[in-house]
Coordinates of C-alpha atoms in Angstrom, one line a residue:
X78 CA -4.5 92.7 29.0
X79 CA -2.6 90.2 31.1
X80 CA -0.4 89.2 28.1
X81 CA 0.5 92.8 27.4
X82 CA 1.3 93.5 31.0
X83 CA 3.4 90.4 31.1
X84 CA 5.3 91.5 28.0
X85 CA 6.0 94.9 29.6
X86 CA 7.3 93.2 32.8
X87 CA 9.5 90.8 30.8
X88 CA 10.9 93.7 28.7
X89 CA 11.7 95.7 31.9
X90 CA 13.4 92.7 33.5
X91 CA 15.5 92.0 30.4
X92 CA 16.7 95.6 30.3
X93 CA 17.7 95.4 33.9
X94 CA 19.5 92.2 33.4
X95 CA 21.4 93.6 30.4
X96 CA 22.5 96.5 32.6
X97 CA 23.5 94.0 35.3
X98 CA 25.6 92.0 32.8
X99 CA 27.4 95.1 31.8
X100 CA 28.2 96.1 35.4
X101 CA 28.9 92.6 36.7
X102 CA 29.8 90.2 33.8
X103 CA 31.2 87.4 36.0
X104 CA 28.3 87.3 38.4
X105 CA 25.8 87.5 35.5
X106 CA 27.5 84.5 33.9
X107 CA 27.3 82.5 37.1
X108 CA 23.6 83.5 37.5
X109 CA 22.9 82.3 33.9
X110 CA 24.6 79.0 34.4
X111 CA 22.9 78.5 37.8
X112 CA 19.4 79.1 36.3
X113 CA 20.2 76.9 33.3
X114 CA 21.4 74.1 35.7
X115 CA 24.9 74.1 34.1
X116 CA 28.4 74.8 35.4
X117 CA 30.8 77.3 33.9
X118 CA 33.1 75.3 31.5
X119 CA 36.2 76.9 33.1
X120 CA 35.1 75.9 36.6
X121 CA 37.7 73.9 38.6
X122 CA 35.9 71.3 40.7
X123 CA 39.0 70.8 42.7
X124 CA 38.3 67.2 43.6
X125 CA 40.5 65.6 46.3
X126 CA 43.2 63.2 45.3
X127 CA 42.9 59.7 46.7
X128 CA 45.9 57.3 46.7
X129 CA 46.0 53.6 47.6
X130 CA 48.2 54.4 50.7
X131 CA 45.4 56.8 51.9
X132 CA 43.0 53.9 52.2
X133 CA 41.0 52.0 53.2
X134 CA 38.1 54.5 53.3
X135 CA 34.4 54.1 53.1
X136 CA 32.8 55.5 50.0
X137 CA 30.5 57.5 52.2
X138 CA 33.5 59.1 53.8
X139 CA 35.1 59.7 50.4
X140 CA 31.8 61.3 49.3
X141 CA 31.9 63.7 52.2
X142 CA 35.4 64.8 51.2
X143 CA 34.5 65.3 47.6
X144 CA 31.3 67.2 48.5
X145 CA 33.2 69.6 50.7
X146 CA 35.9 70.1 48.1
X147 CA 33.4 70.9 45.4
X148 CA 31.3 73.1 47.6
X149 CA 34.1 75.6 47.7
X150 CA 33.8 76.3 44.0
X151 CA 30.1 75.5 43.4
X152 CA 28.1 77.9 45.6
X153 CA 24.8 76.5 44.2
X154 CA 25.3 73.2 46.0
X155 CA 22.9 73.0 49.0
X156 CA 21.4 70.1 50.8
X157 CA 21.5 67.9 53.9
X158 CA 20.1 64.7 55.4
X159 CA 17.1 63.2 57.0
X160 CA 18.6 63.5 60.5
X161 CA 21.7 61.3 59.6
X162 CA 24.1 64.0 58.4
X163 CA 27.1 62.7 60.5
X164 CA 26.6 59.2 59.1
X165 CA 25.8 60.2 55.5
X166 CA 28.7 62.7 55.5
X167 CA 26.5 65.4 53.9
X168 CA 27.5 68.4 55.9
X169 CA 29.3 71.3 54.1
X170 CA 31.8 72.2 56.8
X171 CA 32.5 75.7 55.5
X172 CA 28.8 76.7 55.8
X173 CA 26.1 76.6 58.5
X174 CA 22.4 75.7 58.8
X175 CA 19.8 77.1 56.5
X176 CA 17.1 78.4 58.9
X177 CA 15.2 81.5 59.9
X178 CA 17.7 84.4 60.1
X179 CA 20.4 82.6 58.1
X180 CA 19.0 82.0 54.6
X181 CA 22.5 81.9 53.1
X182 CA 23.3 78.7 55.1
X183 CA 23.8 75.6 52.9
X184 CA 23.1 72.8 55.3
X185 CA 19.4 71.8 55.6
X186 CA 18.2 69.8 58.6
X187 CA 15.3 67.9 56.9
X188 CA 14.4 65.9 60.0
X189 CA 13.3 62.3 60.2
X190 CA 11.0 62.6 57.2
X191 CA 12.5 61.2 54.0
X192 CA 9.4 61.8 51.9
X193 CA 9.3 65.5 52.9
X194 CA 13.0 65.8 52.1
X195 CA 12.4 64.4 48.7
X196 CA 9.6 66.8 48.1
X197 CA 11.7 69.8 49.2
X198 CA 14.5 68.7 47.0
X199 CA 12.1 68.6 44.0
X200 CA 10.8 72.0 44.8
X201 CA 14.2 73.5 45.0
X202 CA 15.2 71.9 41.7
X203 CA 12.0 73.1 40.0
X204 CA 12.7 76.7 41.1
X205 CA 16.2 76.5 39.5
X206 CA 19.4 78.2 40.4
X207 CA 20.4 75.7 43.0
X208 CA 21.8 72.1 42.8
X209 CA 20.1 70.2 45.7
X210 CA 21.2 67.0 47.3
X211 CA 19.7 64.9 50.2
X212 CA 21.0 61.9 52.1
X213 CA 19.7 59.0 54.2
X214 CA 20.5 55.4 54.7
X215 CA 19.7 53.4 51.6
X216 CA 17.2 51.2 53.5
X217 CA 15.1 54.3 54.1
X218 CA 14.9 55.2 50.4
X219 CA 11.5 53.4 50.3
X220 CA 10.0 56.2 52.5
X221 CA 10.7 58.8 49.8
X222 CA 10.1 56.6 46.7
X223 CA 7.2 58.6 45.4
X224 CA 9.3 61.8 45.6
X225 CA 12.1 60.1 43.8
X226 CA 9.7 58.8 41.1
X227 CA 8.4 62.4 40.6
X228 CA 11.9 63.7 40.3
X229 CA 12.6 61.1 37.6
X230 CA 9.3 61.8 35.9
X231 CA 10.0 65.5 35.7
X232 CA 13.7 64.9 34.9
X233 CA 14.9 67.0 37.8
X234 CA 18.7 66.9 38.5
X235 CA 18.4 66.0 42.2
X236 CA 21.3 64.2 43.8
X237 CA 20.5 61.5 46.4
X238 CA 23.2 60.3 48.8
X239 CA 22.2 56.8 50.0
X240 CA 24.7 55.3 52.4
X241 CA 25.0 52.1 54.4
X242 CA 24.3 50.2 51.3
X243 CA 24.4 46.5 52.2
X244 CA 24.3 43.8 54.9
X245 CA 27.7 45.1 55.8
X246 CA 25.8 47.6 58.0
X247 CA 26.2 44.9 60.6
X248 CA 24.7 44.7 64.0
X249 CA 21.7 47.0 63.3
X250 CA 20.3 43.9 61.7
X251 CA 17.9 43.2 58.8
X252 CA 15.7 46.2 59.5
X253 CA 18.6 48.5 58.5
X254 CA 20.3 46.3 55.9
X255 CA 19.2 47.0 52.3
X256 CA 18.8 44.0 50.2
X257 CA 16.2 44.8 47.5
X258 CA 16.7 48.5 47.4
X259 CA 19.3 48.9 44.6
X260 CA 17.2 46.7 42.4
X261 CA 14.1 48.7 43.4
X262 CA 15.8 52.0 42.5
X263 CA 17.0 50.7 39.2
X264 CA 13.4 49.9 38.3
X265 CA 12.5 53.7 38.3
X266 CA 12.8 55.0 34.7
X267 CA 15.0 58.0 34.4
X268 CA 16.9 57.5 37.7
X269 CA 20.6 57.0 37.3
X270 CA 21.9 54.7 40.0
X271 CA 25.7 54.7 40.7
X272 CA 27.4 52.3 43.1
X273 CA 31.1 53.2 43.1
X274 CA 33.8 50.7 44.0
X275 CA 36.2 53.0 45.8
X276 CA 37.0 56.6 46.6
X277 CA 38.2 57.3 43.1
X278 CA 35.0 56.1 41.5
X279 CA 33.1 58.1 44.2
X280 CA 34.8 61.3 43.1
X281 CA 33.9 60.6 39.5
X282 CA 30.3 59.8 40.4
X283 CA 30.0 63.2 42.1
X284 CA 31.7 64.9 39.1
X285 CA 29.0 63.3 36.9
X286 CA 26.2 64.1 39.3
X287 CA 26.9 67.9 39.6
X288 CA 27.3 68.2 35.8
X289 CA 24.2 66.2 35.1
X290 CA 21.1 68.2 34.1
X291 CA 18.8 65.4 32.9
X292 CA 17.1 63.5 35.7
X293 CA 18.1 62.5 39.3
X294 CA 21.2 60.6 40.3
X295 CA 21.4 58.2 43.3
X296 CA 24.8 57.6 44.8
X297 CA 24.9 54.2 46.6
X298 CA 27.7 54.3 49.2
X299 CA 29.2 51.9 51.7
X300 CA 29.3 52.1 55.4
X301 CA 32.5 50.0 55.7
X302 CA 36.0 51.0 54.6
X303 CA 37.1 49.8 51.2
X304 CA 40.6 49.8 49.6
X305 CA 41.5 52.5 47.2
X306 CA 42.3 50.7 44.0
X307 CA 45.8 51.2 42.5
X308 CA 45.0 52.8 39.2
X309 CA 48.6 52.3 38.0
X310 CA 47.6 48.6 37.9
X311 CA 44.0 48.9 37.0
X312 CA 42.0 51.1 34.5
X313 CA 41.4 54.7 35.4
X314 CA 38.2 55.6 37.4
X315 CA 37.4 58.4 35.0
X316 CA 35.8 55.7 32.9
X317 CA 32.9 55.5 35.4
X318 CA 30.9 57.7 33.0
X319 CA 30.7 54.7 30.7
X320 CA 28.7 52.8 33.4
X321 CA 31.0 49.8 33.1
X322 CA 34.5 49.3 32.0
X323 CA 37.3 46.7 32.0
X324 CA 39.1 47.1 35.2
X325 CA 41.6 44.3 34.9
X326 CA 42.0 42.1 31.8
X327 CA 43.5 38.7 30.9
X328 CA 46.7 38.2 28.9
X329 CA 44.7 36.5 26.1
X330 CA 41.1 36.3 25.2
X331 CA 39.2 35.9 28.5
X332 CA 37.5 32.6 29.3
X333 CA 35.3 34.2 32.0
X334 CA 34.1 37.7 32.9
X335 CA 33.6 38.7 36.5
X336 CA 31.3 41.7 36.9
X337 CA 31.0 43.6 40.2
X338 CA 29.7 46.8 41.7
X339 CA 30.6 48.9 44.7
X340 CA 32.1 47.2 47.7
X341 CA 32.3 43.8 45.9
X342 CA 34.7 45.0 43.2
X343 CA 37.8 44.6 45.4
X344 CA 37.0 41.0 46.4
X345 CA 36.2 40.3 42.8
X346 CA 39.6 41.5 41.8
X347 CA 41.1 39.2 44.4
X348 CA 39.2 36.3 42.9
X349 CA 40.4 37.2 39.4
X350 CA 44.0 37.2 40.7
X351 CA 43.5 33.8 42.2
X352 CA 42.0 32.4 39.0
X353 CA 44.8 33.9 36.9
X354 CA 47.4 32.2 39.2
X355 CA 45.5 29.0 38.5
X356 CA 45.9 29.4 34.8
X357 CA 42.5 30.9 33.9
X358 CA 42.1 33.9 31.5
X359 CA 39.9 36.3 33.5
X360 CA 38.4 39.7 32.8
X361 CA 37.1 41.8 35.7
X362 CA 34.6 44.5 34.9
X363 CA 33.5 47.3 37.3
X364 CA 29.9 48.2 36.6
X365 CA 28.9 51.1 38.8
X366 CA 25.8 52.0 36.8
X367 CA 23.5 50.0 34.6
X368 CA 21.8 53.1 33.3
X369 CA 25.0 54.8 32.1
X370 CA 26.2 51.5 30.6
X371 CA 23.0 51.1 28.6
X372 CA 23.5 54.6 27.0
X373 CA 26.6 53.4 25.2
X374 CA 26.6 52.2 21.6
X375 CA 26.2 48.4 21.2
X376 CA 29.8 48.3 20.0
X377 CA 31.2 49.5 23.3
X378 CA 28.9 47.2 25.3
X379 CA 30.2 44.3 23.2
X380 CA 33.8 45.4 23.8
X381 CA 33.3 45.2 27.5
X382 CA 31.1 42.2 27.8
X383 CA 32.3 40.0 24.9
X384 CA 29.2 38.3 23.4
X385 CA 31.0 35.0 22.8
X386 CA 32.2 34.7 26.4
X387 CA 29.2 33.3 28.1
X388 CA 30.9 32.3 31.4
X389 CA 30.1 35.3 33.5
X390 CA 29.5 36.0 37.2
X391 CA 27.9 39.1 38.6
X392 CA 28.8 40.0 42.2
X393 CA 26.7 42.4 44.2
X394 CA 25.5 42.5 47.8
X395 CA 21.8 42.8 46.9
X396 CA 19.1 41.0 44.9
X397 CA 20.2 39.2 41.8
X398 CA 17.0 40.4 40.0
X399 CA 18.0 42.1 36.7
X400 CA 21.5 40.6 36.5
X401 CA 20.2 38.0 34.0
X402 CA 20.6 40.6 31.2
X403 CA 24.3 40.5 31.8
X404 CA 25.1 37.0 32.8
X405 CA 22.3 35.2 30.9
X406 CA 21.5 31.5 31.5
X407 CA 25.1 30.3 31.2
X408 CA 26.3 32.6 33.9
X409 CA 25.9 32.8 37.7
X410 CA 25.5 35.4 40.4
X411 CA 26.9 36.0 43.9
X412 CA 24.0 38.0 45.4
X413 CA 21.5 37.8 48.2
X414 CA 18.0 36.2 48.1
X415 CA 16.9 36.8 51.7
X416 CA 17.0 39.4 54.4
X417 CA 20.2 39.9 56.5
X418 CA 20.9 39.3 60.2
X419 CA 22.4 41.0 63.2
X420 CA 26.2 40.3 63.3
X421 CA 29.4 42.1 62.5
X422 CA 29.4 43.3 58.9
X423 CA 32.4 41.2 57.8
X424 CA 30.9 38.1 59.4
X425 CA 27.7 38.6 57.4
X426 CA 29.6 39.1 54.2
X427 CA 31.5 35.9 54.7
X428 CA 28.3 34.1 55.7
X429 CA 26.5 35.2 52.6
X430 CA 29.3 34.2 50.3
X431 CA 30.9 37.5 49.5
X432 CA 34.5 36.2 49.6
X433 CA 37.0 35.8 46.8
X434 CA 37.2 32.1 47.5
X435 CA 33.4 31.6 46.9
X436 CA 33.7 33.6 43.7
X437 CA 36.6 31.4 42.6
X438 CA 34.6 28.2 43.3
X439 CA 31.7 29.5 41.2
X440 CA 34.0 30.5 38.4
X441 CA 35.7 27.0 38.4
X442 CA 32.2 25.4 38.3
X443 CA 31.3 27.5 35.2
X444 CA 34.7 26.8 33.5
X445 CA 34.5 23.1 34.1
X446 CA 30.8 22.8 33.0

């Protein structure tokens, strides 16, 4: 009896939707895409343009600009922050708060409760029809880890905006400075972690995240301002989808490969330039996402990380755990193996060795080994 009643209800609904499609074809198409978790192929994301002269700009600030640009053309984007919206840059300026009496608002005030935010995002995603996102400081991702794990387990296309991503947070000290968190998130199967190097990679990361329909995506963003890389000199940021790509290459076969993510890419480029001036053949690779890189055919991975070039250095303001797969025993890392401290962000970066000169010294040691 229940089955027959269900068939009747389903049939009636399908007839109504067919009539709706005839009367409102454009809206019906948008509804279908929304419920399928896809975007119309003709949709213009209208991403902002970032030029080197516009910088420097923190990737969290660039993320906010990209989010607001996309929100104009993607009405299904809805989200907020765990009481850190001004810092996370997660507010859709053209909208208002989702609350009693204004259910068409697109900004959700989740409150200081990251785990609840993660659960709400999962529920929204499970319902379908909406692309949810939620933000907090990266160091607080631990409070919502079980929610993130469930999103990955269920392959829900939730977007996480994790800002203030390293010891460069500064004076707030080690309680607010993530060290182990990127490595911890990478350990979750099915979660795509992206740590963009500049505003241009950030825009591409958002493009990938909103089009993605197979598991959650975590955007790892800086507090501090970063230069916008001149893509007339370096490879285009649209290669971010590969997970890693050759950003700057040597004139001949490289002797050493420098691999970096996020805020450390710019200083790694500086190191590469200094080494080149010293006569070394250097390749600099931007690797915003391990997960995306591992999805490539082995041929592409070998093109980027040449198997016979064993002198490699990985540069990331976080734990070195996991980087062994890319630098192996013959390589080295410029990473962190302890908690941070309370001091200006730039002072801490220099103290912990995140300078082009330190990278150069490590590279010379490898090349002279």
